[in-house]
Short mmCIF file of N, CA and C in Angstrom, two decimals:
data_model
loop_
_atom_site.label_atom_id
_atom_site.label_comp_id
_atom_site.label_asym_id
_atom_site.label_seq_id
_atom_site.Cartn_x
_atom_site.Cartn_y
_atom_site.Cartn_z
N MET A 1 0.60 -1.25 -0.26
CA MET A 1 -0.45 -0.05 0.40
C MET A 1 0.79 1.62 -0.02
N TRP A 2 2.32 1.31 0.78
CA TRP A 2 2.65 2.76 0.31
C TRP A 2 3.37 2.55 -0.61
N ALA A 3 4.03 1.69 -1.45
CA ALA A 3 4.15 1.68 -2.23
C ALA A 3 3.34 3.09 -3.51
N ARG A 4 2.22 2.55 -3.96
CA ARG A 4 1.03 3.10 -3.90
C ARG A 4 0.79 5.03 -4.07
N ILE A 5 0.80 4.63 -2.60
CA ILE A 5 0.88 5.83 -2.09
C ILE A 5 1.95 7.10 -2.07
N GLU A 6 3.08 6.08 -2.30
CA GLU A 6 4.35 6.96 -2.26
C GLU A 6 4.76 7.34 -3.49
N GLU A 7 4.06 6.63 -5.05
CA GLU A 7 4.10 7.26 -6.13
C GLU A 7 3.48 8.45 -5.91
N HIS A 8 2.91 8.71 -5.64
CA HIS A 8 1.77 10.39 -5.64
C HIS A 8 3.27 11.27 -5.09
N LEU A 9 3.78 11.46 -4.27
CA LEU A 9 4.21 11.83 -3.11
C LEU A 9 5.74 11.87 -3.55
N ASP A 10 6.42 11.38 -4.45
CA ASP A 10 8.05 10.92 -5.23
C ASP A 10 8.37 12.53 -4.90
N GLU A 11 8.12 13.52 -5.65
CA GLU A 11 8.77 14.83 -5.86
C GLU A 11 8.36 15.90 -5.05
N TYR A 12 7.52 15.25 -3.85
CA TYR A 12 6.95 16.13 -2.86
C TYR A 12 7.66 15.67 -1.55
N PRO A 13 9.27 15.51 -0.55
CA PRO A 13 9.56 14.75 0.52
C PRO A 13 8.50 15.80 2.03
N ALA A 14 8.04 16.67 1.77
CA ALA A 14 7.13 18.14 2.77
C ALA A 14 6.16 16.96 2.86
N ARG A 15 5.17 17.22 1.41
CA ARG A 15 3.81 15.57 1.70
C ARG A 15 3.94 14.80 2.06
N LYS A 16 4.99 14.65 2.19
CA LYS A 16 4.86 12.37 2.50
C LYS A 16 5.29 12.40 3.55
N ARG A 17 6.11 13.00 4.26
CA ARG A 17 6.11 13.40 6.06
C ARG A 17 4.82 13.83 6.55
N VAL A 18 4.00 14.52 5.92
CA VAL A 18 2.27 14.47 6.27
C VAL A 18 2.08 13.56 6.16
N VAL A 19 1.53 13.17 4.77
CA VAL A 19 1.13 11.94 5.09
C VAL A 19 1.30 10.69 5.89
N ARG A 20 3.17 10.68 6.18
CA ARG A 20 3.45 9.33 7.20
C ARG A 20 2.51 10.09 8.40
N LEU A 21 2.86 11.08 8.77
CA LEU A 21 2.30 11.47 10.53
C LEU A 21 0.48 11.18 10.30
N PHE A 22 -0.18 11.32 8.98
CA PHE A 22 -1.80 11.07 8.83
C PHE A 22 -2.47 9.55 9.17
N LEU A 23 -1.00 8.60 8.42
CA LEU A 23 -0.95 7.40 9.07
C LEU A 23 -0.99 6.35 9.90
N ARG A 24 0.33 7.19 10.71
CA ARG A 24 0.27 6.50 11.94
C ARG A 24 -0.09 7.71 13.58
N TYR A 25 -0.71 8.61 13.48
CA TYR A 25 -1.95 8.87 13.85
C TYR A 25 -3.37 8.68 13.82
N GLY A 26 -3.75 8.16 12.39
CA GLY A 26 -5.09 8.04 12.28
C GLY A 26 -5.28 9.18 11.79
N LEU A 27 -4.79 10.74 11.33
CA LEU A 27 -5.96 11.39 10.79
C LEU A 27 -6.51 11.39 9.55
N LYS A 28 -7.32 11.75 10.20
CA LYS A 28 -8.47 11.51 8.57
C LYS A 28 -8.25 12.96 8.09
N VAL A 29 -8.98 13.23 6.75
CA VAL A 29 -8.58 14.09 5.32
C VAL A 29 -10.47 14.43 5.14
N THR A 30 -10.77 14.92 5.68
CA THR A 30 -12.55 16.12 5.72
C THR A 30 -13.04 16.06 4.42
N GLU A 31 -14.15 16.32 4.09
CA GLU A 31 -13.90 17.19 2.00
C GLU A 31 -13.46 18.26 2.03
N ASP A 32 -13.71 18.48 3.47
CA ASP A 32 -13.37 20.75 3.14
C ASP A 32 -11.96 20.18 3.56
N ALA A 33 -11.05 19.21 3.08
CA ALA A 33 -9.72 19.31 3.48
C ALA A 33 -9.48 19.32 4.66
N ARG A 34 -10.01 19.58 5.70
CA ARG A 34 -9.81 20.00 6.98
C ARG A 34 -9.38 18.41 8.13
N ILE A 35 -8.76 18.80 8.82
CA ILE A 35 -7.92 17.08 8.86
C ILE A 35 -8.79 17.01 10.84
N LYS A 36 -8.85 15.61 10.43
CA LYS A 36 -9.64 15.54 12.47
C LYS A 36 -8.83 14.06 12.34
N CYS A 37 -8.76 13.95 13.71
CA CYS A 37 -8.52 12.79 14.63
C CYS A 37 -9.59 12.31 15.35
N GLY A 38 -10.62 11.19 14.68
CA GLY A 38 -11.80 11.35 15.48
C GLY A 38 -12.50 12.22 14.62
N ASP A 39 -13.73 12.74 15.85
CA ASP A 39 -14.68 14.32 15.36
C ASP A 39 -13.61 15.50 16.08
N ILE A 40 -12.52 15.38 16.23
CA ILE A 40 -11.67 16.89 16.75
C ILE A 40 -10.81 17.59 15.33
N GLU A 41 -10.92 18.28 15.36
CA GLU A 41 -10.03 19.13 13.84
C GLU A 41 -8.53 19.45 14.60
N VAL A 42 -8.03 19.18 13.92
CA VAL A 42 -6.54 19.39 14.75
C VAL A 42 -5.93 20.77 12.95
N SER A 43 -5.24 21.79 13.75
CA SER A 43 -5.03 22.77 12.85
C SER A 43 -4.10 21.53 11.62
N TYR A 44 -3.28 22.88 10.94
CA TYR A 44 -2.72 22.94 9.97
C TYR A 44 -1.38 23.51 11.17
N THR A 45 -1.35 24.32 11.32
CA THR A 45 -0.30 25.48 11.99
C THR A 45 -0.18 24.23 12.91
N LYS A 46 -1.18 22.72 13.60
CA LYS A 46 -0.57 22.65 14.98
C LYS A 46 0.66 21.28 14.45
N ILE A 47 0.06 21.33 13.33
CA ILE A 47 0.66 19.75 12.33
C ILE A 47 2.34 20.04 11.57
N SER A 48 1.74 21.41 11.30
CA SER A 48 3.14 22.49 10.55
C SER A 48 4.36 22.02 11.36
N LYS A 49 3.84 22.99 12.32
CA LYS A 49 4.88 22.70 13.95
C LYS A 49 5.63 21.43 14.13
N ALA A 50 4.35 20.35 14.28
CA ALA A 50 5.40 19.14 15.03
C ALA A 50 6.31 18.46 13.48
N LEU A 51 6.18 19.44 12.40
CA LEU A 51 6.27 18.03 11.38
C LEU A 51 7.95 19.61 10.99
N GLY A 52 8.06 21.08 11.43
CA GLY A 52 8.63 21.74 11.05
C GLY A 52 8.72 21.99 9.75
N ILE A 53 7.59 21.98 9.17
CA ILE A 53 7.48 22.27 8.22
C ILE A 53 6.64 24.24 7.90
N ASP A 54 6.48 24.25 7.04
CA ASP A 54 5.26 25.33 6.57
C ASP A 54 4.03 24.90 6.88
N ARG A 55 2.93 25.65 7.13
CA ARG A 55 1.41 25.51 7.07
C ARG A 55 1.07 24.79 5.96
N ARG A 56 0.99 25.84 4.80
CA ARG A 56 0.17 25.05 3.80
C ARG A 56 0.54 24.53 2.69
N VAL A 57 1.85 24.24 3.23
CA VAL A 57 2.32 22.39 3.24
C VAL A 57 1.10 21.77 3.65
N VAL A 58 0.99 21.77 4.50
CA VAL A 58 -0.71 20.94 5.33
C VAL A 58 -1.73 20.85 4.50
N LYS A 59 -1.70 21.82 4.38
CA LYS A 59 -3.23 22.65 3.61
C LYS A 59 -2.95 21.83 1.88
N GLU A 60 -2.07 22.07 1.46
CA GLU A 60 -1.77 21.55 0.17
C GLU A 60 -1.68 19.78 -0.09
N THR A 61 -1.55 19.73 1.23
CA THR A 61 -1.24 17.85 0.59
C THR A 61 -2.63 17.66 1.58
N ALA A 62 -3.47 18.29 2.60
CA ALA A 62 -4.62 17.77 2.37
C ALA A 62 -6.04 17.17 1.15
N THR A 63 -5.62 18.69 0.05
CA THR A 63 -6.14 19.19 -1.12
C THR A 63 -5.50 18.38 -1.84
N MET A 64 -4.12 18.15 -2.13
CA MET A 64 -3.77 16.80 -3.14
C MET A 64 -4.23 15.44 -2.86
N ILE A 65 -4.20 14.72 -1.85
CA ILE A 65 -5.45 13.82 -1.10
C ILE A 65 -6.73 13.61 -1.95
N LEU A 66 -7.93 15.10 -1.45
CA LEU A 66 -9.05 15.18 -1.80
C LEU A 66 -8.98 14.45 -3.70
N LYS A 67 -8.01 15.13 -4.29
CA LYS A 67 -8.59 15.20 -6.36
C LYS A 67 -7.49 13.64 -6.39
N ILE A 68 -6.50 13.46 -6.07
CA ILE A 68 -6.23 11.89 -5.91
C ILE A 68 -7.46 10.21 -5.68
N PRO A 69 -8.21 10.04 -6.91
CA PRO A 69 -9.29 9.34 -5.99
C PRO A 69 -7.96 7.88 -5.01
N GLU A 70 -7.46 7.97 -5.44
CA GLU A 70 -6.94 6.82 -4.84
C GLU A 70 -6.77 6.48 -3.30
N LEU A 71 -5.85 7.61 -3.63
CA LEU A 71 -5.63 8.55 -1.48
C LEU A 71 -6.41 9.55 -1.55
N ARG A 72 -7.74 10.02 -1.70
CA ARG A 72 -9.36 10.37 -1.06
C ARG A 72 -9.65 8.79 -0.41
N GLU A 73 -9.34 8.16 -1.09
CA GLU A 73 -10.64 6.60 -0.35
C GLU A 73 -9.45 5.66 0.64
N ILE A 74 -8.84 6.22 0.43
CA ILE A 74 -7.62 5.80 2.77
C ILE A 74 -8.17 7.26 2.88
N PHE A 75 -7.32 7.99 2.37
CA PHE A 75 -7.29 9.59 3.54
C PHE A 75 -8.78 9.84 4.18
N THR A 76 -10.34 9.55 3.79
CA THR A 76 -11.11 10.31 4.22
C THR A 76 -11.51 9.15 5.26
N ARG A 77 -11.43 8.18 4.95
CA ARG A 77 -11.29 6.79 6.24
C ARG A 77 -10.46 7.04 6.95
N LEU A 78 -9.99 6.66 7.09
CA LEU A 78 -8.42 6.69 9.04
C LEU A 78 -10.00 7.21 9.75
N GLU A 79 -9.31 6.62 11.12
CA GLU A 79 -9.72 6.42 12.29
C GLU A 79 -8.41 6.54 13.29
N PRO A 80 -8.15 7.38 14.17
CA PRO A 80 -7.24 6.66 15.19
C PRO A 80 -7.41 5.42 16.06
N THR A 81 -6.42 4.98 16.74
CA THR A 81 -6.33 3.72 16.94
C THR A 81 -5.72 3.73 18.30
N PRO A 82 -6.39 3.19 19.23
CA PRO A 82 -5.09 3.62 20.77
C PRO A 82 -3.68 2.69 20.40
N HIS A 83 -2.13 3.14 20.88
CA HIS A 83 -1.33 2.42 21.37
C HIS A 83 -1.07 1.81 22.42
N LEU A 84 -1.49 0.77 22.81
CA LEU A 84 -1.37 0.23 24.32
C LEU A 84 0.21 -0.43 24.48
N LYS A 85 1.03 -0.39 23.82
CA LYS A 85 2.06 -1.00 24.44
C LYS A 85 1.83 -0.65 25.71
N TYR A 86 2.19 -0.02 25.99
CA TYR A 86 3.37 0.37 27.70
C TYR A 86 1.92 0.72 28.55
N ALA A 87 0.54 1.29 27.86
CA ALA A 87 -0.42 1.56 29.46
C ALA A 87 -1.76 0.39 29.27
N GLY A 88 -1.44 -0.92 28.60
CA GLY A 88 -2.19 -1.96 28.27
C GLY A 88 -2.06 -2.65 29.32
N ARG A 89 -1.08 -3.00 29.83
CA ARG A 89 -1.25 -3.59 31.48
C ARG A 89 -1.73 -2.61 32.67
N HIS A 90 -1.83 -1.22 32.64
CA HIS A 90 -2.77 -0.83 33.65
C HIS A 90 -4.25 -0.79 33.14
N LEU A 91 -4.51 -1.14 32.35
CA LEU A 91 -5.54 -1.68 32.02
C LEU A 91 -5.95 -2.98 32.17
N GLY A 92 -5.74 -3.33 32.59
CA GLY A 92 -6.41 -4.91 32.22
C GLY A 92 -5.40 -5.90 31.47
N TYR A 93 -4.30 -5.29 30.52
CA TYR A 93 -4.43 -6.23 29.44
C TYR A 93 -3.23 -6.48 29.38
N GLY A 94 -3.32 -7.27 28.82
CA GLY A 94 -1.60 -8.65 28.78
C GLY A 94 -1.48 -7.52 27.18
N VAL A 95 -0.18 -7.27 26.54
CA VAL A 95 0.58 -6.88 25.86
C VAL A 95 1.32 -7.75 25.13
N ILE A 96 1.06 -8.09 23.49
CA ILE A 96 2.04 -8.93 22.92
C ILE A 96 2.36 -8.35 21.16
N GLU A 97 3.76 -8.03 21.43
CA GLU A 97 4.51 -7.64 20.45
C GLU A 97 5.01 -8.47 19.78
N ILE A 98 4.04 -8.70 18.61
CA ILE A 98 5.46 -9.49 17.60
C ILE A 98 5.64 -9.16 16.41
N GLU A 99 7.20 -8.92 16.09
CA GLU A 99 8.21 -8.43 14.99
C GLU A 99 8.11 -9.41 14.23
N ALA A 100 7.39 -9.53 13.26
CA ALA A 100 7.36 -10.61 12.35
C ALA A 100 8.14 -9.66 10.53
N GLU A 101 8.38 -11.03 10.17
CA GLU A 101 8.72 -11.01 8.27
C GLU A 101 8.35 -10.09 7.57
N PRO A 102 8.94 -8.78 7.68
CA PRO A 102 8.05 -8.35 6.19
C PRO A 102 6.74 -9.20 5.11
N ARG A 103 7.09 -10.86 4.75
CA ARG A 103 6.59 -11.09 3.55
C ARG A 103 6.03 -12.70 4.57
N ALA A 104 6.55 -12.83 5.66
CA ALA A 104 5.62 -13.77 6.91
C ALA A 104 4.46 -14.00 6.27
N VAL A 105 4.18 -15.36 5.90
CA VAL A 105 2.34 -15.25 6.21
C VAL A 105 1.92 -16.91 7.10
N GLY A 106 0.99 -15.87 7.73
CA GLY A 106 -0.11 -16.26 8.79
C GLY A 106 0.96 -17.05 9.89
N MET A 107 1.60 -15.74 10.09
CA MET A 107 2.16 -15.12 11.17
C MET A 107 0.81 -14.93 12.25
N LEU A 108 -0.16 -14.63 12.40
CA LEU A 108 -0.51 -14.04 13.21
C LEU A 108 -1.43 -14.97 13.70
N ALA A 109 -1.73 -15.90 12.65
CA ALA A 109 -3.14 -16.98 12.87
C ALA A 109 -2.16 -18.11 13.65
N LYS A 110 -0.75 -18.17 13.36
CA LYS A 110 0.16 -19.37 14.10
C LYS A 110 0.64 -18.66 16.08
N VAL A 111 0.36 -16.76 15.71
CA VAL A 111 0.67 -16.61 17.33
C VAL A 111 -0.71 -16.94 17.92
N ALA A 112 -1.56 -16.57 17.17
CA ALA A 112 -3.46 -16.99 17.75
C ALA A 112 -3.51 -18.26 18.09
N SER A 113 -2.75 -19.78 17.47
CA SER A 113 -3.19 -21.15 17.77
C SER A 113 -2.56 -21.12 18.87
N LYS A 114 -0.65 -20.11 18.85
CA LYS A 114 -0.66 -21.00 20.53
C LYS A 114 -0.47 -20.10 21.74
N ILE A 115 -1.56 -19.21 21.63
CA ILE A 115 -2.43 -19.02 22.60
C ILE A 115 -3.65 -19.49 23.12
N ALA A 116 -4.75 -20.19 21.77
CA ALA A 116 -5.55 -20.85 22.37
C ALA A 116 -4.90 -21.94 22.79
N GLU A 117 -3.77 -22.89 22.38
CA GLU A 117 -3.00 -23.75 22.92
C GLU A 117 -3.01 -23.53 24.46
N ARG A 118 -3.02 -22.52 24.60
CA ARG A 118 -2.20 -22.53 26.43
C ARG A 118 -3.30 -22.11 27.05
N GLY A 119 -4.70 -22.49 26.02
CA GLY A 119 -5.64 -21.60 27.34
C GLY A 119 -6.46 -20.83 27.79
N ARG A 120 -5.85 -19.65 26.87
CA ARG A 120 -6.58 -18.46 26.69
C ARG A 120 -7.78 -18.19 25.47
N LYS A 121 -8.75 -17.93 25.44
CA LYS A 121 -9.61 -17.73 24.69
C LYS A 121 -9.42 -16.13 23.74
N LEU A 122 -10.07 -16.32 22.48
CA LEU A 122 -9.05 -15.03 21.69
C LEU A 122 -10.61 -14.61 22.24
N TYR A 123 -11.42 -14.81 22.10
CA TYR A 123 -12.03 -13.50 22.25
C TYR A 123 -12.24 -12.69 22.81
N LYS A 124 -11.07 -13.13 24.23
CA LYS A 124 -10.65 -11.75 25.59
C LYS A 124 -10.17 -10.72 24.80
N PHE A 125 -9.95 -11.38 23.74
CA PHE A 125 -8.08 -10.73 23.00
C PHE A 125 -8.93 -8.77 21.98
N HIS A 126 -8.31 -8.46 23.14
CA HIS A 126 -8.57 -6.50 22.14
C HIS A 126 -7.20 -6.52 21.32
N CYS A 127 -7.99 -6.39 20.21
CA CYS A 127 -7.46 -5.91 19.09
C CYS A 127 -6.74 -4.48 18.90
N VAL A 128 -5.16 -4.34 19.72
CA VAL A 128 -4.84 -2.59 20.15
C VAL A 128 -4.45 -1.97 18.48
N SER A 129 -3.53 -2.53 17.40
CA SER A 129 -3.33 -2.26 16.42
C SER A 129 -3.32 -3.70 15.25
N LEU A 130 -2.42 -3.71 13.92
CA LEU A 130 -2.15 -4.36 13.54
C LEU A 130 -1.59 -4.01 12.22
N CYS A 131 -0.41 -4.21 12.20
CA CYS A 131 0.49 -3.50 11.29
C CYS A 131 2.33 -4.18 10.48
N VAL A 132 0.94 -5.37 9.67
CA VAL A 132 2.61 -6.14 9.09
C VAL A 132 2.19 -6.33 7.87
N GLY A 133 4.37 -6.21 7.69
CA GLY A 133 4.25 -5.74 6.78
C GLY A 133 4.68 -4.84 6.77
N VAL A 134 4.91 -4.02 5.54
CA VAL A 134 5.59 -2.56 5.06
C VAL A 134 4.57 -1.34 5.65
N CYS A 135 4.39 -0.42 6.43
CA CYS A 135 3.75 0.22 7.14
C CYS A 135 4.80 1.23 6.93
N HIS A 136 3.98 2.98 6.45
CA HIS A 136 4.56 4.06 6.98
C HIS A 136 5.94 4.02 5.79
N GLY A 137 6.12 3.08 5.20
CA GLY A 137 7.77 2.79 4.50
C GLY A 137 8.33 2.29 4.79
N GLU A 138 8.30 1.69 6.26
CA GLU A 138 8.88 1.18 6.47
C GLU A 138 8.55 -0.59 7.26
N ALA A 139 8.65 -1.29 7.70
CA ALA A 139 8.75 -3.03 8.15
C ALA A 139 8.55 -2.58 9.78
N THR A 140 7.44 -2.80 10.44
CA THR A 140 7.36 -3.15 11.35
C THR A 140 6.92 -4.06 12.16
N HIS A 141 5.63 -3.68 13.10
CA HIS A 141 4.91 -4.84 13.94
C HIS A 141 4.12 -5.01 13.70
N ALA A 142 3.21 -6.19 14.48
CA ALA A 142 1.91 -6.62 15.03
C ALA A 142 1.95 -7.14 16.57
N GLU A 143 0.61 -5.48 16.81
CA GLU A 143 0.25 -6.21 18.38
C GLU A 143 -1.00 -6.25 18.61
N ALA A 144 -1.10 -6.97 20.14
CA ALA A 144 -2.65 -7.15 20.72
C ALA A 144 -2.73 -7.37 21.25
N GLY A 145 -3.46 -6.62 22.12
CA GLY A 145 -3.49 -6.57 24.11
C GLY A 145 -4.81 -7.93 24.19
N CYS A 146 -4.66 -7.85 25.61
CA CYS A 146 -5.69 -9.43 25.45
C CYS A 146 -5.74 -9.38 27.13
#
């Protein structure tokens, strides 16, 4: 997926940084090119300061996303997801972090089987986030809280 997104941003390194931030935090682009984290609007200025870029780059990125159907389909549907890696145990969850080979197939199925073998029921699992393979342009990991 990232390779397809990146094709549209190769000439715009600052916009690429904006898009990575949108993906990392689940920031959605609305139909009027505003940026939202769930129902909370995030200003172009706040995003630009976080990235050390001009706020116009953030607005131009949002406008560009809306003009490209493939990007529009992705970025108008993003939702924020909490990362419970450090806070999970304080909420009563166990946290499992799985570092997988990006091209490995069936890694989560194998982990789920091992958990089930030990008597844990999968319906008790609270999925925190999942990113196996290439996400944000780099190999990352999968996480699940239980």
